[in-house]
Amino acid sequence: MEGVENGGKATQCPNCSAAVVLSKSAQKKVLKQQRWEAKKAEKKAQEKEHKKREGERKRKEWEETLASLSEDERLKMIESRKSLRKERMDKRSEERDRKTERLTRAKECGQKIVIDLEFSHLMTPSETHSLVQQIMYCYAVNGRSREPCHLWLTGCKGEMGTQLRRLPGFDKWSVEREDGSYIEALESEKNNLVYLTADSENVVDDLDRSKIYIIGGLVDRNRWKGITMKKAEEQGIQTAKLPIGKYLNMCSSQVLTVNQVVEILLKYLETKDWKASFFQVIPQRKRLQAADDSSEEPQQQKVEGRGKSEEKDDDQYERPFAVTSTLLQ
């Protein structure tokens, strides 16, 4: 075959008799992903073994401590430990109840934020997995927030839906899940839909509770620039961008993750302060300096809401791909 002669590698398609030819670039991507998955599996095994050893060490120390005590002292220590354990369990139960109460209230009157998952057909399964990890983190952050949003996940079908359903407890998440698009799910509120995109000329000065803000989810490696703006224009819905450029300058080629975009919105709901929200969420490495309010407005940097940076301070779910949530500024 021509592809093989030119350096391509032929692999057998599982659903057909024909061979699929991978380019050198595609081969490198496959190998990179395989190495990453192998490294991840190895790290997970090491963490599991370390946890097992720590458990055994603590159990041995406990047994040795009990053995050195008198019968009365041993009973008192065992009772004290039981009491501390019960206290921790009660505290966790109270925290779960408070979280449930906040999320229930958010469903009734909270700011609606939609993560648009209709781009799964443009992504590989591995890229989709990367985005799913970001969504998991978004849900966790929302649950911890003092002012959680009413979170919607739309387009939960195909490979995206399959991977989401694999998440432990996903069916019990306090979110709205829709297989269809947000246009279908929120048809009666189309006039209130606002797609966040840096290509928009409109700047969000304040979050409007009557509006529904949409964040696009796409792992694209810069393949689909401007896709969210184009989609919004075709659907005839409003667009806007966050006022990041008013408060700080971004390093070139740096991007925001999906969870960072959601977290910025959550911080603003709590503080009503964009600058504080940006500085609390955006890692310092991504900032050149704060914008000087007394000087001319800094040149606007295109900040893409993507989910897989390579920084330690972003979070454990942010490897190895970049996840486009929306082009924000």
Short mmCIF file of C-alpha atoms in Angstrom, two decimals:
data_model
loop_
_atom_site.label_atom_id
_atom_site.label_comp_id
_atom_site.label_asym_id
_atom_site.label_seq_id
_atom_site.Cartn_x
_atom_site.Cartn_y
_atom_site.Cartn_z
CA MET A 1 0.00 0.00 0.00
CA GLU A 2 1.14 3.52 -0.73
CA GLY A 3 0.83 4.67 2.91
CA VAL A 4 3.05 1.83 4.08
CA GLU A 5 5.63 2.49 1.40
CA ASN A 6 5.84 6.12 2.50
CA GLY A 7 6.55 5.22 6.08
CA GLY A 8 3.01 4.64 7.32
CA LYS A 9 2.14 1.71 9.56
CA ALA A 10 -0.70 -0.64 8.67
CA THR A 11 -2.95 -1.89 11.47
CA GLN A 12 -5.91 -4.23 11.19
CA CYS A 13 -9.34 -2.70 11.63
CA PRO A 14 -11.36 -4.81 14.11
CA ASN A 15 -14.61 -4.34 12.16
CA CYS A 16 -13.39 -4.95 8.64
CA SER A 17 -10.88 -6.89 6.59
CA ALA A 18 -9.06 -3.81 5.29
CA ALA A 19 -5.95 -2.47 6.94
CA VAL A 20 -5.91 1.04 8.38
CA VAL A 21 -2.75 3.01 7.62
CA LEU A 22 -1.44 5.39 10.27
CA SER A 23 0.79 8.30 9.33
CA LYS A 24 4.03 8.85 11.23
CA SER A 25 2.37 11.69 13.12
CA ALA A 26 -0.56 9.47 14.08
CA GLN A 27 1.82 6.72 15.17
CA LYS A 28 3.65 9.17 17.45
CA LYS A 29 0.37 10.27 19.00
CA VAL A 30 -0.67 6.67 19.62
CA LEU A 31 2.68 5.82 21.17
CA LYS A 32 2.58 8.96 23.32
CA GLN A 33 -0.88 8.05 24.58
CA GLN A 34 0.20 4.46 25.26
CA ARG A 35 3.24 5.64 27.23
CA TRP A 36 1.08 8.05 29.23
CA GLU A 37 -1.47 5.33 30.04
CA ALA A 38 1.30 2.90 31.03
CA LYS A 39 2.87 5.53 33.28
CA LYS A 40 -0.50 6.33 34.82
CA ALA A 41 -1.19 2.63 35.51
CA GLU A 42 2.25 2.24 37.07
CA LYS A 43 1.73 5.29 39.28
CA LYS A 44 -1.68 4.03 40.36
CA ALA A 45 -0.19 0.64 41.29
CA GLN A 46 2.59 2.34 43.29
CA GLU A 47 0.07 4.51 45.16
CA LYS A 48 -2.03 1.45 45.94
CA GLU A 49 1.00 -0.43 47.27
CA HIS A 50 2.10 2.59 49.32
CA LYS A 51 -1.39 2.90 50.82
CA LYS A 52 -1.34 -0.80 51.70
CA ARG A 53 2.05 -0.52 53.41
CA GLU A 54 0.94 2.57 55.35
CA GLY A 55 -2.16 0.74 56.53
CA GLU A 56 -0.10 -2.21 57.70
CA ARG A 57 2.39 0.08 59.48
CA LYS A 58 -0.34 2.00 61.32
CA ARG A 59 -2.11 -1.21 62.31
CA LYS A 60 1.13 -2.63 63.71
CA GLU A 61 1.83 0.57 65.66
CA TRP A 62 -1.69 0.46 67.10
CA GLU A 63 -1.32 -3.16 68.18
CA GLU A 64 2.06 -2.45 69.77
CA THR A 65 0.65 0.55 71.62
CA LEU A 66 -2.26 -1.50 73.00
CA ALA A 67 0.08 -4.30 74.03
CA SER A 68 2.13 -1.90 76.16
CA LEU A 69 -0.89 -0.70 78.17
CA SER A 70 -2.78 -2.07 81.11
CA GLU A 71 -6.27 -3.48 80.63
CA ASP A 72 -8.00 -0.28 81.86
CA GLU A 73 -5.77 1.96 79.75
CA ARG A 74 -6.36 -0.26 76.73
CA LEU A 75 -10.14 -0.05 77.09
CA LYS A 76 -10.01 3.74 77.51
CA MET A 77 -7.87 4.13 74.38
CA ILE A 78 -10.14 1.89 72.31
CA GLU A 79 -13.20 3.83 73.51
CA SER A 80 -11.48 7.14 72.74
CA ARG A 81 -10.67 5.98 69.23
CA LYS A 82 -14.25 4.86 68.65
CA SER A 83 -15.46 8.26 69.85
CA LEU A 84 -13.13 10.13 67.48
CA ARG A 85 -14.20 7.95 64.57
CA LYS A 86 -17.87 8.58 65.29
CA GLU A 87 -17.18 12.31 65.52
CA ARG A 88 -15.50 12.28 62.12
CA MET A 89 -18.37 10.29 60.57
CA ASP A 90 -20.96 12.67 62.04
CA LYS A 91 -19.00 15.65 60.70
CA ARG A 92 -18.85 14.13 57.21
CA SER A 93 -22.57 13.39 57.36
CA GLU A 94 -23.30 17.02 58.29
CA GLU A 95 -21.08 18.25 55.46
CA ARG A 96 -22.92 16.00 52.97
CA ASP A 97 -26.27 17.31 54.22
CA ARG A 98 -25.11 20.92 53.84
CA LYS A 99 -23.79 20.20 50.35
CA THR A 100 -27.09 18.57 49.35
CA GLU A 101 -28.98 21.58 50.70
CA ARG A 102 -26.80 24.04 48.75
CA LEU A 103 -27.12 22.07 45.49
CA THR A 104 -30.89 21.71 45.95
CA ARG A 105 -31.19 25.47 46.47
CA ALA A 106 -28.99 26.06 43.40
CA LYS A 107 -31.38 23.98 41.28
CA GLU A 108 -34.23 26.20 42.38
CA CYS A 109 -32.66 29.64 42.07
CA GLY A 110 -28.95 29.32 41.25
CA GLN A 111 -27.07 30.70 38.25
CA LYS A 112 -27.51 28.30 35.33
CA ILE A 113 -24.26 27.21 33.67
CA VAL A 114 -24.25 24.77 30.77
CA ILE A 115 -21.30 22.66 29.63
CA ASP A 116 -21.88 21.93 25.96
CA LEU A 117 -20.75 18.37 25.18
CA GLU A 118 -21.91 18.20 21.57
CA PHE A 119 -18.37 18.16 20.18
CA SER A 120 -17.65 14.52 21.02
CA HIS A 121 -17.73 13.55 17.34
CA LEU A 122 -14.64 15.75 16.83
CA MET A 123 -12.64 13.98 19.53
CA THR A 124 -10.91 10.64 19.98
CA PRO A 125 -11.97 8.42 22.91
CA SER A 126 -8.84 9.46 24.81
CA GLU A 127 -9.63 13.13 24.31
CA THR A 128 -13.20 12.53 25.41
CA HIS A 129 -11.86 10.86 28.55
CA SER A 130 -9.77 13.95 29.27
CA LEU A 131 -12.85 16.15 29.09
CA VAL A 132 -14.83 13.76 31.31
CA GLN A 133 -12.17 14.13 34.01
CA GLN A 134 -12.56 17.91 33.79
CA ILE A 135 -16.32 17.61 34.20
CA MET A 136 -15.80 15.45 37.27
CA TYR A 137 -13.61 18.16 38.78
CA CYS A 138 -16.17 20.86 37.88
CA TYR A 139 -18.85 18.94 39.78
CA ALA A 140 -16.59 18.61 42.83
CA VAL A 141 -15.75 22.33 42.82
CA ASN A 142 -19.41 23.25 42.45
CA GLY A 143 -20.33 21.05 45.40
CA ARG A 144 -17.75 22.77 47.62
CA SER A 145 -18.73 26.28 46.57
CA ARG A 146 -20.62 28.50 49.03
CA GLU A 147 -22.70 29.72 46.09
CA PRO A 148 -23.00 26.74 43.71
CA CYS A 149 -24.47 27.08 40.26
CA HIS A 150 -27.25 25.10 38.65
CA LEU A 151 -25.04 22.94 36.44
CA TRP A 152 -26.27 21.48 33.16
CA LEU A 153 -24.54 18.87 31.01
CA THR A 154 -26.00 18.74 27.51
CA GLY A 155 -25.06 16.45 24.64
CA CYS A 156 -24.45 13.48 26.97
CA LYS A 157 -24.57 10.84 24.26
CA GLY A 158 -22.27 8.61 22.23
CA GLU A 159 -18.77 8.08 23.62
CA MET A 160 -19.19 11.10 25.89
CA GLY A 161 -22.29 9.63 27.50
CA THR A 162 -20.64 6.22 27.84
CA GLN A 163 -17.61 7.59 29.66
CA LEU A 164 -19.72 9.83 31.90
CA ARG A 165 -21.83 6.88 33.01
CA ARG A 166 -18.66 5.06 34.02
CA LEU A 167 -17.93 7.67 36.68
CA PRO A 168 -18.69 6.38 40.20
CA GLY A 169 -21.99 7.82 41.41
CA PHE A 170 -22.65 9.80 38.21
CA ASP A 171 -26.35 8.85 38.24
CA LYS A 172 -26.65 10.49 41.67
CA TRP A 173 -25.00 13.78 40.67
CA SER A 174 -27.08 16.85 41.44
CA VAL A 175 -26.92 18.18 37.87
CA GLU A 176 -29.19 18.34 34.86
CA ARG A 177 -28.24 15.72 32.25
CA GLU A 178 -29.52 15.94 28.70
CA ASP A 179 -28.71 13.66 25.77
CA GLY A 180 -29.89 16.37 23.40
CA SER A 181 -28.57 19.88 22.87
CA TYR A 182 -29.14 22.90 25.11
CA ILE A 183 -31.22 24.40 22.30
CA GLU A 184 -33.66 21.52 22.67
CA ALA A 185 -33.52 21.31 26.47
CA LEU A 186 -33.85 25.07 26.97
CA GLU A 187 -35.95 25.93 23.94
CA SER A 188 -38.33 28.13 25.94
CA GLU A 189 -35.36 30.18 27.22
CA LYS A 190 -33.47 30.60 23.96
CA ASN A 191 -33.47 34.38 24.34
CA ASN A 192 -31.55 34.02 27.61
CA LEU A 193 -28.80 31.73 26.27
CA VAL A 194 -25.31 33.29 26.22
CA TYR A 195 -22.37 31.40 24.70
CA LEU A 196 -19.06 32.45 26.25
CA THR A 197 -16.47 33.00 23.52
CA ALA A 198 -13.47 35.32 23.17
CA ASP A 199 -14.49 36.09 19.60
CA SER A 200 -17.50 37.98 20.92
CA GLU A 201 -17.52 41.78 21.06
CA ASN A 202 -19.67 41.73 24.18
CA VAL A 203 -18.06 41.73 27.63
CA VAL A 204 -19.70 40.23 30.70
CA ASP A 205 -19.76 42.95 33.36
CA ASP A 206 -21.96 41.03 35.77
CA LEU A 207 -23.52 37.57 35.83
CA ASP A 208 -27.24 37.88 35.19
CA ARG A 209 -29.34 35.26 37.00
CA SER A 210 -31.89 35.40 34.19
CA LYS A 211 -29.20 34.39 31.68
CA ILE A 212 -27.89 30.89 30.99
CA TYR A 213 -24.14 30.86 30.30
CA ILE A 214 -22.77 28.15 28.03
CA ILE A 215 -19.23 26.78 28.13
CA GLY A 216 -18.18 24.63 25.18
CA GLY A 217 -16.35 21.34 25.85
CA LEU A 218 -13.88 20.25 23.18
CA VAL A 219 -10.42 18.70 23.23
CA ASP A 220 -9.07 20.03 19.97
CA ARG A 221 -5.34 20.79 20.09
CA ASN A 222 -6.15 24.09 18.32
CA ARG A 223 -7.82 22.25 15.44
CA TRP A 224 -11.16 24.04 15.75
CA LYS A 225 -10.50 27.70 16.48
CA GLY A 226 -13.60 29.89 16.56
CA ILE A 227 -15.96 26.91 16.51
CA THR A 228 -18.05 28.07 19.50
CA MET A 229 -18.61 31.53 18.03
CA LYS A 230 -19.65 30.04 14.71
CA LYS A 231 -22.04 27.66 16.44
CA ALA A 232 -23.66 30.46 18.44
CA GLU A 233 -24.09 32.63 15.33
CA GLU A 234 -25.69 29.77 13.41
CA GLN A 235 -28.10 29.15 16.29
CA GLY A 236 -28.89 32.83 16.66
CA ILE A 237 -28.02 33.07 20.35
CA GLN A 238 -26.14 35.74 22.30
CA THR A 239 -22.38 35.63 22.87
CA ALA A 240 -20.07 37.25 25.40
CA LYS A 241 -16.55 37.06 26.83
CA LEU A 242 -15.22 37.35 30.35
CA PRO A 243 -13.39 40.61 31.21
CA ILE A 244 -10.00 39.00 31.90
CA GLY A 245 -8.11 41.57 29.81
CA LYS A 246 -9.38 44.39 32.03
CA TYR A 247 -7.62 43.01 35.09
CA LEU A 248 -4.52 41.10 34.01
CA ASN A 249 -2.29 40.30 31.06
CA MET A 250 -2.01 36.66 30.04
CA CYS A 251 1.14 34.95 28.87
CA SER A 252 0.99 34.11 25.17
CA SER A 253 -0.19 30.63 24.21
CA GLN A 254 -1.49 29.97 27.72
CA VAL A 255 -4.97 28.54 28.12
CA LEU A 256 -7.59 28.14 30.84
CA THR A 257 -9.02 24.77 31.71
CA VAL A 258 -12.70 23.88 31.70
CA ASN A 259 -12.71 23.62 35.48
CA GLN A 260 -10.90 26.96 35.78
CA VAL A 261 -13.60 28.67 33.71
CA VAL A 262 -16.33 27.14 35.88
CA GLU A 263 -14.41 27.99 39.04
CA ILE A 264 -13.96 31.62 37.96
CA LEU A 265 -17.72 31.92 37.51
CA LEU A 266 -18.31 30.31 40.92
CA LYS A 267 -15.82 32.65 42.61
CA TYR A 268 -17.55 35.63 41.05
CA LEU A 269 -20.92 34.41 42.31
CA GLU A 270 -19.40 34.40 45.80
CA THR A 271 -17.37 37.62 45.68
CA LYS A 272 -18.92 39.78 42.94
CA ASP A 273 -15.31 40.70 42.16
CA TRP A 274 -13.87 39.71 38.77
CA LYS A 275 -10.29 40.63 39.65
CA ALA A 276 -10.31 38.56 42.82
CA SER A 277 -11.90 35.67 40.95
CA PHE A 278 -9.28 35.70 38.21
CA PHE A 279 -6.36 35.96 40.63
CA GLN A 280 -7.68 33.19 42.86
CA VAL A 281 -8.19 30.75 39.99
CA ILE A 282 -5.70 31.54 37.21
CA PRO A 283 -2.22 30.18 38.10
CA GLN A 284 0.47 32.82 38.46
CA ARG A 285 2.54 31.19 35.73
CA LYS A 286 -0.20 32.12 33.25
CA ARG A 287 -0.11 35.81 34.21
CA LEU A 288 2.41 38.36 33.05
CA GLN A 289 1.16 41.10 35.37
CA ALA A 290 -1.97 42.78 36.59
CA ALA A 291 -3.50 45.29 34.23
CA ASP A 292 -3.01 48.87 35.44
CA ASP A 293 -6.45 50.43 35.80
CA SER A 294 -4.96 53.92 35.40
CA SER A 295 -3.20 53.12 32.15
CA GLU A 296 -4.46 52.29 28.73
CA GLU A 297 -6.29 48.98 28.61
CA PRO A 298 -3.82 46.19 27.83
CA GLN A 299 -3.88 44.41 24.55
CA GLN A 300 -6.49 41.68 24.69
CA GLN A 301 -5.00 38.20 24.84
CA LYS A 302 -7.06 35.30 23.56
CA VAL A 303 -7.57 32.99 26.50
CA GLU A 304 -8.95 29.64 25.52
CA GLY A 305 -10.87 27.68 28.09
CA ARG A 306 -9.13 24.37 27.71
CA GLY A 307 -8.84 21.57 30.17
CA LYS A 308 -5.44 19.92 30.01
CA SER A 309 -2.60 22.15 30.98
CA GLU A 310 0.67 20.68 32.11
CA GLU A 311 0.91 22.52 35.40
CA LYS A 312 0.93 20.86 38.78
CA ASP A 313 -1.25 23.58 40.25
CA ASP A 314 -4.08 23.02 37.80
CA ASP A 315 -5.20 19.58 39.01
CA GLN A 316 -4.69 15.88 38.61
CA TYR A 317 -7.22 15.58 35.81
CA GLU A 318 -5.45 17.92 33.41
CA ARG A 319 -3.28 15.54 31.38
CA PRO A 320 -2.39 14.92 28.64
CA PHE A 321 -4.64 16.93 26.30
CA ALA A 322 -5.90 20.50 26.11
CA VAL A 323 -9.65 20.74 26.64
CA THR A 324 -11.40 23.65 24.99
CA SER A 325 -14.27 24.88 27.09
CA THR A 326 -14.61 28.20 25.34
CA LEU A 327 -12.44 30.98 24.00
CA LEU A 328 -12.58 33.43 26.87
CA GLN A 329 -11.15 36.87 27.39
#
